[in-house]
Structure formats: C-alpha cells, structure tokens
XYZ file of C-alpha atoms in Angstrom:
459
model
C 44.719 31.964 3.024
C 41.687 29.269 3.344
C 39.490 28.834 0.291
C 36.542 30.109 2.490
C 38.198 33.572 2.531
C 39.406 33.505 -1.248
C 35.851 32.772 -2.569
C 34.866 36.318 -1.149
C 36.739 37.565 -4.549
C 35.874 35.059 -6.860
C 32.547 33.399 -6.316
C 29.565 34.769 -8.357
C 27.953 37.402 -6.050
C 24.443 36.011 -5.803
C 25.429 32.522 -4.951
C 28.137 34.304 -2.902
C 25.361 36.553 -0.723
C 23.230 33.625 -0.658
C 25.854 31.212 0.712
C 26.918 33.914 3.169
C 23.133 35.426 4.286
C 21.085 32.583 4.486
C 23.303 30.918 7.062
C 23.444 34.216 8.763
C 19.565 34.576 8.342
C 18.933 31.028 9.889
C 21.346 31.471 12.587
C 19.852 35.109 13.557
C 16.415 33.642 13.181
C 16.882 31.062 15.691
C 18.807 33.665 18.146
C 15.189 35.741 17.577
C 13.168 32.610 18.139
C 14.991 31.827 21.329
C 14.287 35.252 22.568
C 10.681 35.020 21.572
C 10.339 31.692 23.432
C 12.604 32.910 26.482
C 9.696 35.672 26.836
C 6.947 33.105 26.203
C 8.195 31.097 29.170
C 8.542 34.139 31.422
C 5.365 35.221 30.581
C 3.383 31.914 30.937
C 5.441 30.806 33.915
C 6.124 34.272 36.107
C 3.635 36.547 34.571
C 3.795 40.008 33.147
C 5.709 41.417 35.966
C 8.501 38.840 35.038
C 8.885 40.167 31.401
C 8.786 43.668 32.672
C 11.733 42.589 35.051
C 13.484 41.486 32.087
C 12.569 44.701 30.139
C 13.946 46.613 32.726
C 17.119 44.530 32.977
C 17.724 44.044 29.082
C 19.417 47.564 28.563
C 22.000 46.549 30.367
C 22.660 43.498 29.032
C 22.591 45.476 25.522
C 25.210 47.667 27.073
C 27.541 44.380 27.235
C 26.545 43.621 23.844
C 27.334 46.954 22.535
C 30.977 46.806 23.721
C 31.381 43.313 22.177
C 29.645 44.634 18.885
C 32.222 47.262 18.731
C 35.238 44.801 19.262
C 33.735 42.084 17.039
C 32.225 44.423 14.067
C 34.948 46.868 13.784
C 37.535 43.859 14.071
C 35.704 41.807 11.036
C 36.124 44.793 9.247
C 39.938 45.303 9.495
C 40.336 41.778 9.494
C 38.313 41.092 6.103
C 40.195 43.931 4.454
C 43.498 42.750 5.748
C 42.515 39.335 4.169
C 41.733 40.980 1.099
C 45.100 42.645 0.824
C 46.434 39.507 1.495
C 48.058 40.484 4.694
C 47.212 37.229 7.214
C 49.863 38.189 9.549
C 48.297 41.568 10.300
C 44.703 39.818 10.554
C 46.473 37.493 13.380
C 47.605 40.584 14.989
C 44.192 42.041 15.126
C 42.331 38.847 15.994
C 44.965 38.718 19.189
C 43.891 42.204 20.078
C 40.418 41.526 19.902
C 40.587 38.466 22.501
C 42.620 40.744 24.876
C 39.795 43.314 24.645
C 37.294 40.954 25.278
C 38.894 39.631 28.342
C 39.176 43.335 29.625
C 35.513 44.054 29.032
C 34.368 40.962 30.776
C 36.090 42.008 34.149
C 34.146 44.980 34.068
C 30.913 43.103 33.818
C 31.629 40.688 36.719
C 32.699 43.636 38.938
C 29.580 45.552 38.097
C 27.543 42.531 39.232
C 28.700 42.901 42.844
C 28.898 46.668 42.806
C 26.153 49.117 41.141
C 23.608 46.555 39.586
C 20.781 47.472 41.849
C 21.329 51.532 41.655
C 21.665 51.124 37.931
C 18.326 48.880 37.633
C 16.775 51.572 39.731
C 18.004 54.392 37.379
C 16.728 52.555 34.357
C 13.039 52.535 35.816
C 12.686 49.432 38.083
C 9.867 49.938 40.532
C 9.662 48.128 44.126
C 7.747 45.303 42.037
C 9.937 44.902 39.435
C 13.194 45.117 40.874
C 13.520 41.478 42.243
C 12.612 40.161 38.529
C 15.218 42.276 37.204
C 18.125 41.373 39.722
C 17.116 37.713 39.116
C 17.162 37.781 35.561
C 20.776 39.897 35.314
C 23.000 38.924 38.084
C 23.921 35.542 36.520
C 24.291 37.320 33.207
C 26.658 39.839 34.321
C 28.592 36.891 36.142
C 28.791 35.399 32.949
C 29.745 38.357 30.651
C 33.228 36.360 29.419
C 30.816 34.019 27.452
C 28.425 36.637 26.049
C 31.300 38.921 25.103
C 33.381 35.991 23.488
C 30.810 34.162 21.567
C 29.079 37.540 20.170
C 32.559 38.798 19.297
C 33.867 35.893 17.591
C 30.701 35.027 15.601
C 31.724 38.422 13.805
C 35.037 37.661 13.253
C 34.554 33.950 11.968
C 31.731 35.661 9.299
C 34.568 37.923 8.514
C 36.813 35.003 7.092
C 33.967 33.713 4.982
C 32.964 30.943 7.200
C 29.365 31.381 7.321
C 28.040 27.822 8.054
C 30.335 27.967 11.218
C 28.895 31.216 12.143
C 25.371 30.245 11.907
C 26.381 27.012 14.043
C 27.719 29.375 16.635
C 24.424 30.996 16.995
C 22.345 28.048 16.760
C 23.950 25.791 19.508
C 23.278 28.304 22.580
C 19.633 29.059 21.017
C 18.628 25.500 20.860
C 20.209 24.767 24.053
C 18.522 27.530 25.643
C 15.213 26.658 24.292
C 15.687 23.149 25.809
C 17.092 24.620 29.535
C 14.484 27.302 30.034
C 11.396 25.217 30.911
C 13.811 22.745 32.993
C 15.036 25.880 35.261
C 11.837 28.022 35.060
C 9.329 25.139 35.666
C 11.150 22.330 36.359
C 13.564 23.826 39.378
C 11.111 26.594 39.832
C 13.644 28.959 39.483
C 11.529 31.820 37.782
C 13.417 34.511 35.698
C 16.469 33.515 37.310
C 15.949 29.870 35.606
C 15.706 31.822 32.204
C 18.974 33.571 33.156
C 21.295 30.854 34.209
C 20.137 28.604 31.024
C 21.204 31.549 28.862
C 24.744 31.456 30.737
C 24.921 27.806 30.328
C 24.462 28.002 26.634
C 26.690 30.873 25.993
C 29.169 29.081 27.849
C 28.974 25.852 26.054
C 29.394 27.720 22.524
C 32.260 29.531 23.849
C 33.988 26.388 24.093
C 33.176 24.897 20.810
C 34.425 28.192 19.320
C 37.844 28.008 21.190
C 38.429 24.729 19.658
C 37.497 25.977 16.398
C 40.475 28.632 16.440
C 42.963 26.304 18.252
C 42.534 23.345 15.607
C 43.425 25.002 12.777
C 40.165 25.707 11.101
C 40.289 29.144 10.785
C 42.054 31.159 8.316
C 43.272 33.139 11.795
C 45.889 31.913 14.081
C 45.068 32.284 17.682
C 48.830 32.852 19.069
C 49.983 34.171 22.775
C 52.100 36.884 21.224
C 49.547 38.381 19.268
C 47.546 39.073 22.776
C 49.784 41.819 23.761
C 47.691 44.962 23.039
C 48.853 47.232 20.230
C 47.037 50.305 21.001
C 46.782 51.356 17.090
C 45.339 48.139 15.983
C 42.854 48.573 19.243
C 42.170 52.395 17.996
C 41.327 51.164 14.378
C 39.238 48.368 15.689
C 37.321 50.660 18.244
C 36.932 53.412 15.686
C 35.496 51.320 12.891
C 33.321 49.326 15.366
C 32.264 52.517 17.297
C 29.023 52.772 15.072
C 27.946 49.560 16.148
C 28.747 50.265 19.899
C 26.257 53.601 19.299
C 23.499 51.413 17.699
C 23.469 49.193 20.601
C 23.917 51.646 23.103
C 21.209 53.750 21.690
C 19.227 50.861 21.565
C 19.662 50.422 25.177
C 19.052 54.249 25.686
C 15.729 53.775 24.021
C 14.607 51.034 25.904
C 15.384 53.089 28.956
C 13.451 55.997 27.653
C 10.424 53.959 26.713
C 10.238 52.140 29.790
C 10.375 55.431 31.862
C 7.811 56.976 29.918
C 5.439 53.980 29.870
C 5.692 54.008 33.837
C 5.032 57.660 33.776
C 1.996 57.640 31.411
C 0.982 53.911 31.732
C 2.509 51.745 34.336
C 4.214 48.442 35.207
C 1.625 46.658 32.763
C 2.572 48.692 30.041
C 6.187 47.751 30.355
C 5.386 44.351 30.248
C 3.538 44.666 26.897
C 6.359 46.499 25.564
C 8.575 43.765 26.670
C 6.705 41.415 24.555
C 6.249 43.499 21.369
C 10.189 44.556 21.624
C 10.949 40.666 21.474
C 8.750 40.213 18.397
C 10.201 43.495 16.785
C 13.760 41.876 17.102
C 12.487 38.688 15.732
C 11.257 40.654 12.589
C 14.503 42.401 12.131
C 16.849 39.379 12.161
C 16.582 38.236 8.858
C 17.566 41.747 7.519
C 20.598 41.548 9.554
C 21.406 38.342 8.502
C 21.690 39.558 4.851
C 23.774 42.682 6.093
C 26.025 40.128 7.604
C 26.507 38.266 4.728
C 26.883 41.334 2.840
C 29.798 42.965 4.818
C 32.753 40.704 4.418
C 32.116 40.505 0.445
C 32.001 44.238 0.533
C 34.954 44.411 2.615
C 36.964 42.069 0.942
C 36.187 43.511 -2.556
C 36.984 46.917 -1.055
C 40.207 45.889 0.016
C 40.993 44.294 -3.245
C 40.073 47.073 -5.118
C 37.195 44.933 -6.993
C 34.617 47.669 -7.121
C 32.268 46.031 -9.787
C 31.687 42.989 -7.109
C 30.991 45.635 -4.499
C 28.613 47.285 -6.613
C 26.703 43.968 -7.344
C 26.478 43.285 -3.839
C 25.178 46.422 -2.790
C 22.355 46.294 -5.238
C 21.183 42.606 -4.626
C 21.131 43.198 -0.923
C 19.171 46.266 -0.859
C 16.626 44.336 -3.048
C 16.385 41.483 -0.678
C 16.087 43.475 2.326
C 13.285 45.705 0.939
C 11.565 42.730 -0.079
C 11.876 41.292 3.474
C 10.564 44.835 4.947
C 7.337 44.594 2.665
C 6.721 41.064 4.247
C 6.909 42.101 7.665
C 4.739 44.986 7.226
C 2.045 42.746 5.825
C 2.585 40.438 8.858
C 2.612 42.867 11.549
C -0.711 44.556 9.879
C -2.660 41.104 9.319
C -1.799 39.116 12.360
C -1.214 41.260 15.529
C -3.701 40.038 17.707
C -2.685 36.159 16.794
C 0.915 37.216 17.571
C 0.175 38.554 21.332
C -1.971 35.426 22.087
C 1.173 33.307 21.566
C 2.507 34.782 25.021
C -0.645 35.417 26.967
C -4.361 34.784 26.860
C -5.148 37.829 28.975
C -7.496 39.944 27.100
C -6.058 43.732 27.855
C -2.362 42.426 26.887
C -3.489 41.235 23.511
C -5.720 44.082 22.481
C -2.977 46.615 24.061
C -0.157 44.695 22.390
C -1.791 44.701 18.969
C -2.675 48.089 18.932
C 1.036 48.994 19.754
C 1.995 46.890 16.907
C -0.057 48.250 14.309
C 1.214 51.782 15.147
C 4.804 50.722 15.369
C 5.069 48.740 12.169
C 3.195 51.336 10.058
C 6.390 52.072 7.913
C 8.040 48.606 8.435
C 8.679 48.508 4.460
C 11.439 51.390 5.251
C 13.184 49.516 7.707
C 15.591 47.250 5.318
C 17.439 50.186 3.823
C 18.013 51.643 6.931
C 19.482 48.382 8.440
C 22.190 48.256 5.550
C 23.101 51.806 4.679
C 24.821 51.918 7.891
C 26.450 48.670 7.576
C 27.762 49.184 3.964
C 30.089 52.323 5.330
C 30.832 50.050 8.641
C 32.061 47.445 6.179
C 34.326 50.040 3.861
C 36.070 51.272 7.617
C 34.220 54.757 6.866
C 33.383 55.576 10.522
C 32.057 58.508 10.104
C 29.041 58.126 7.699
C 28.325 55.056 9.597
C 28.315 56.455 12.996
C 25.873 58.883 11.941
C 23.394 56.353 10.192
C 23.960 54.165 13.077
C 22.811 56.719 15.533
C 19.849 58.265 13.190
C 17.005 56.218 13.783
C 17.387 55.660 17.678
C 19.503 58.637 18.991
C 18.434 61.550 16.510
C 14.845 60.724 16.020
C 13.385 57.908 18.309
C 14.564 58.980 21.689
C 13.614 62.552 21.459
C 10.423 61.403 20.081
C 9.540 59.014 22.850
C 10.359 61.781 25.546
C 8.034 64.145 23.718
C 5.205 62.610 22.198
C 3.594 61.164 25.479
C 2.994 64.479 26.604
C 0.833 65.048 23.884
C -0.639 61.556 23.212
C -0.108 59.652 26.385
C 1.188 55.893 25.842
C 0.128 55.994 22.085
C 2.751 58.857 21.647
C 5.310 56.261 22.753
C 4.321 54.080 19.646
C 3.817 57.083 17.445
C 7.749 57.580 18.018
C 8.537 54.433 15.652
C 6.985 54.970 12.699
C 8.186 58.481 12.658
C 11.434 57.965 13.163
C 11.776 55.021 10.438
C 10.347 57.580 7.792
C 12.923 60.365 9.241
C 16.029 57.481 9.142
C 14.912 56.192 5.698
C 15.181 59.644 4.348
C 18.666 60.465 5.857
C 20.060 57.148 4.754
C 18.749 57.502 1.070
C 20.710 61.164 1.324
C 24.028 59.240 2.152
C 23.406 56.439 -0.398
C 22.944 59.189 -3.084
C 26.001 61.141 -2.206
C 28.029 58.040 -2.766
C 26.257 56.441 -5.472
C 29.047 56.527 -7.856
C 30.657 54.154 -5.348
C 27.522 51.762 -4.943
C 25.458 52.094 -7.826
C 28.427 53.025 -10.431
C 28.145 51.605 -14.067
C 29.620 48.405 -14.579
C 31.772 49.850 -17.369
C 33.310 52.012 -14.775
C 36.181 50.500 -13.314
C 38.683 53.314 -11.879
C 39.158 53.426 -8.618
C 36.687 55.637 -6.407
C 36.971 58.009 -3.637
C 33.574 58.362 -2.005
C 32.421 61.762 -1.084
C 31.562 61.126 2.358
C 35.120 59.985 3.554
C 36.080 63.905 3.574
C-alpha cells in the first residue's frame, strides 16, 4: 500500500484534514469558478435566453453526474475501507468493476443524444424560444458522456486512496481549459451556447487521458487490470447501495431544478428562468468549499472506521463540523451584503440585477445552517451506512425543497420559489441534528472510550 493511503491512519488529524481538504476545496473552487465564468460568457455573448436554455438542459447533465456520483462515491467508500482493512487485492477488484460500470453508463448517454433528447427537454420545461439553446448545449455533452463519467467517477477514487493533490489537479485541468476555450468557441468561432458545450467536452476528454495515464503508470495504490473489469454483481451491488445517497442527492438536484423552472415559467416567465440560472451557479460556487471539506473528511473517516480507530474518526468529525460552520457564516455575510454586485458580474440589465439580488437575499437567509447538512449525510456515506446517508441526502431537496417549491408559489408567486430555500435549510438542519445526536457516541464520544461502537442508525 502506498504512503498516500497509509497516512490516513497515522498523520495528525488537523494536518491530514488540511492536506486532503485544501486541495479538494481548491479544485472545487476552480470548478465552480468555471461554471460561473461559463454562465458569464453565455449571458454576455448570447443573452438571458441562452442562460435559460442552459438552465433547462442542466438537469439532464445532473442526471448523468448522479449516476457517476453513485458509482464513484460509493466505490470510493468501499475502496477506502478495503485499504484500511489492508485488502489491496479486493480494492483492485472494486476499481475494475467501477470502470466497467462507467462504460455501460456512457453508452446510454450516447444513445439518449440521438433518441429522446428533445422530448426530455420539453418535459423539463423548454419553451419554443428556449429549446434551440437547450439542444445546442446538451447534445455535445451527451455524446461526450464517457469523458464526464470517467473523470467525475475517478476523481472520487483518487481521493479515496489519499492522493488529494492529484484529485485537485484533475479538477483544475478541465476548469482552466474550459475558461480558455469558452471565449474562443463562443465569440471567436461564433458558436454561441454550443461553443460552451464543445469547450466543456474537450476539457473533460483531456483530463480523462491524464487520469488514465495515472492509473496505468503505477502512481496509484490501485492496479487497473483487465481481469478486474469482469463484472462481479455483489461488488457492484455494494458500490451502488452505498453510492445511492449520492445518486439521490444529484437526481433530486435535477428534479429540484425541473420543478423550479416549471414554476418560474408558470408564475413568471423565461426571464425568471434565466435569472435563476445565474443565481444557481452562484449557489454552486458558495457550497463548493464545504463539499471540499467533506471530500477531505470522507477518506479519513472511511479508512479509520475500517481500521477500528474511532478516536481519529471522532476528531475528524468535530474539526470538520467546525470548519464548515465557519464557512457557512462567511457565505451568509457575503450574500446578504453584496448581492447586487454579484449579479452585476453577469449582466448590466437593471431588471436582471434587481430580481437576482432579491432572490439571493431570500434564498440565502439561513445559509449559516448549510454546512452541517452537507457534512452529516457524507459522514454516514463514508462509513458505508446507506440508510441514514440516503435519508439525509434526500432531506433538503426531496423531502422539503421540491414540495415547498410546488406549493408556495400558489400563495406568494415567484417569491414563493425563493422562500422555499431557507425553509428547507431549516428543516434539513433540524433533521441532521437529530441523526447526529442519535449517534453521538460514535461521532462525539469521549477520548477515553476506545471500545468498538455500533451506531444506532444501522438497525
């Protein structure tokens, strides 16, 4: 086993969490920056209808990412625990089955590009004015689904073995390439929204080649072998069971966007869909640092749980919760203080700025509660506890946000869509605290307690 994996059980927790989280945060920050700049170029180069088209098409892309997340994050949890148990051969078998799953998923993406793309977009709320932009953006991405699936999935695998720096690099490479290629394709080649999509596919293809060489050149703790590609259904079942919360979280994010777009079209119009497209990219930008912290925590938690080192697990949870709570308060202050300035980055239109600023202030009114929600579901996922991880992953978007989005606009109009966000944050936070309190003896136990602990929520 390589040193990058062994340090998960030996290095001091504050230093280890920093070493794993900071690269993840940087990588997520750059990826979020790319999403923001991508939207900026589309808003400035195509207009608010172009942003609306991307907003309508983005849920389809999120479904592709959801499947990759289920395979990648579920596989990362299994692999980190196998490495913690010193079962390197079994970790290699899991990795091979993950690659097999990626190939199958990608095939469906390509088939979908030629068969049901337009009916799907129509179902998701595309109007006649938005449809051309949505199709132009999504068609190349579905053709290149192999690159998205491979890059997205293997990033989680690389992080699971403790190589956070290379995981960061695999996020930075496509983001930087995309930022460079976007103006060339959108403005230079006058390809509009499709130019942004083509730039994204090229960027993901490039990083996929880099990652493939990483695994083939022996730099990983894992070995990629042809024999391991043979599907073992028990392995795939374990990966997908643990990865299901990540799948639910991503799919519920897609369902959330569909519900929001439909209600904005019903109670507002195409203009509001475009405004939400901008605000949603800003929201992704703000949550990325907390996801980076979680990604740094998960391999530490999974490895030490597998090694039965519960004191290190507890220390990781306590420190991680403090960090994400601090970040959450920073996000709250930023969004309450400078919403107009953030919107002015994307548009000089007064109506767009005013509508977007109002939406930001309402949506982020309880942003200080987001950090605990992000971490809680990820903790159970890292431990391989699918049931609580699934419930917490579904809570904010499926149990609370989507129903509120579908109900509140009938009473408050478009404002009801924005109000659904802080109410959902509050309810999801309370539920997260209930779960963490039930398993407080695992996550927050006394340092003098070194006995093995079986959490209450596994039953």
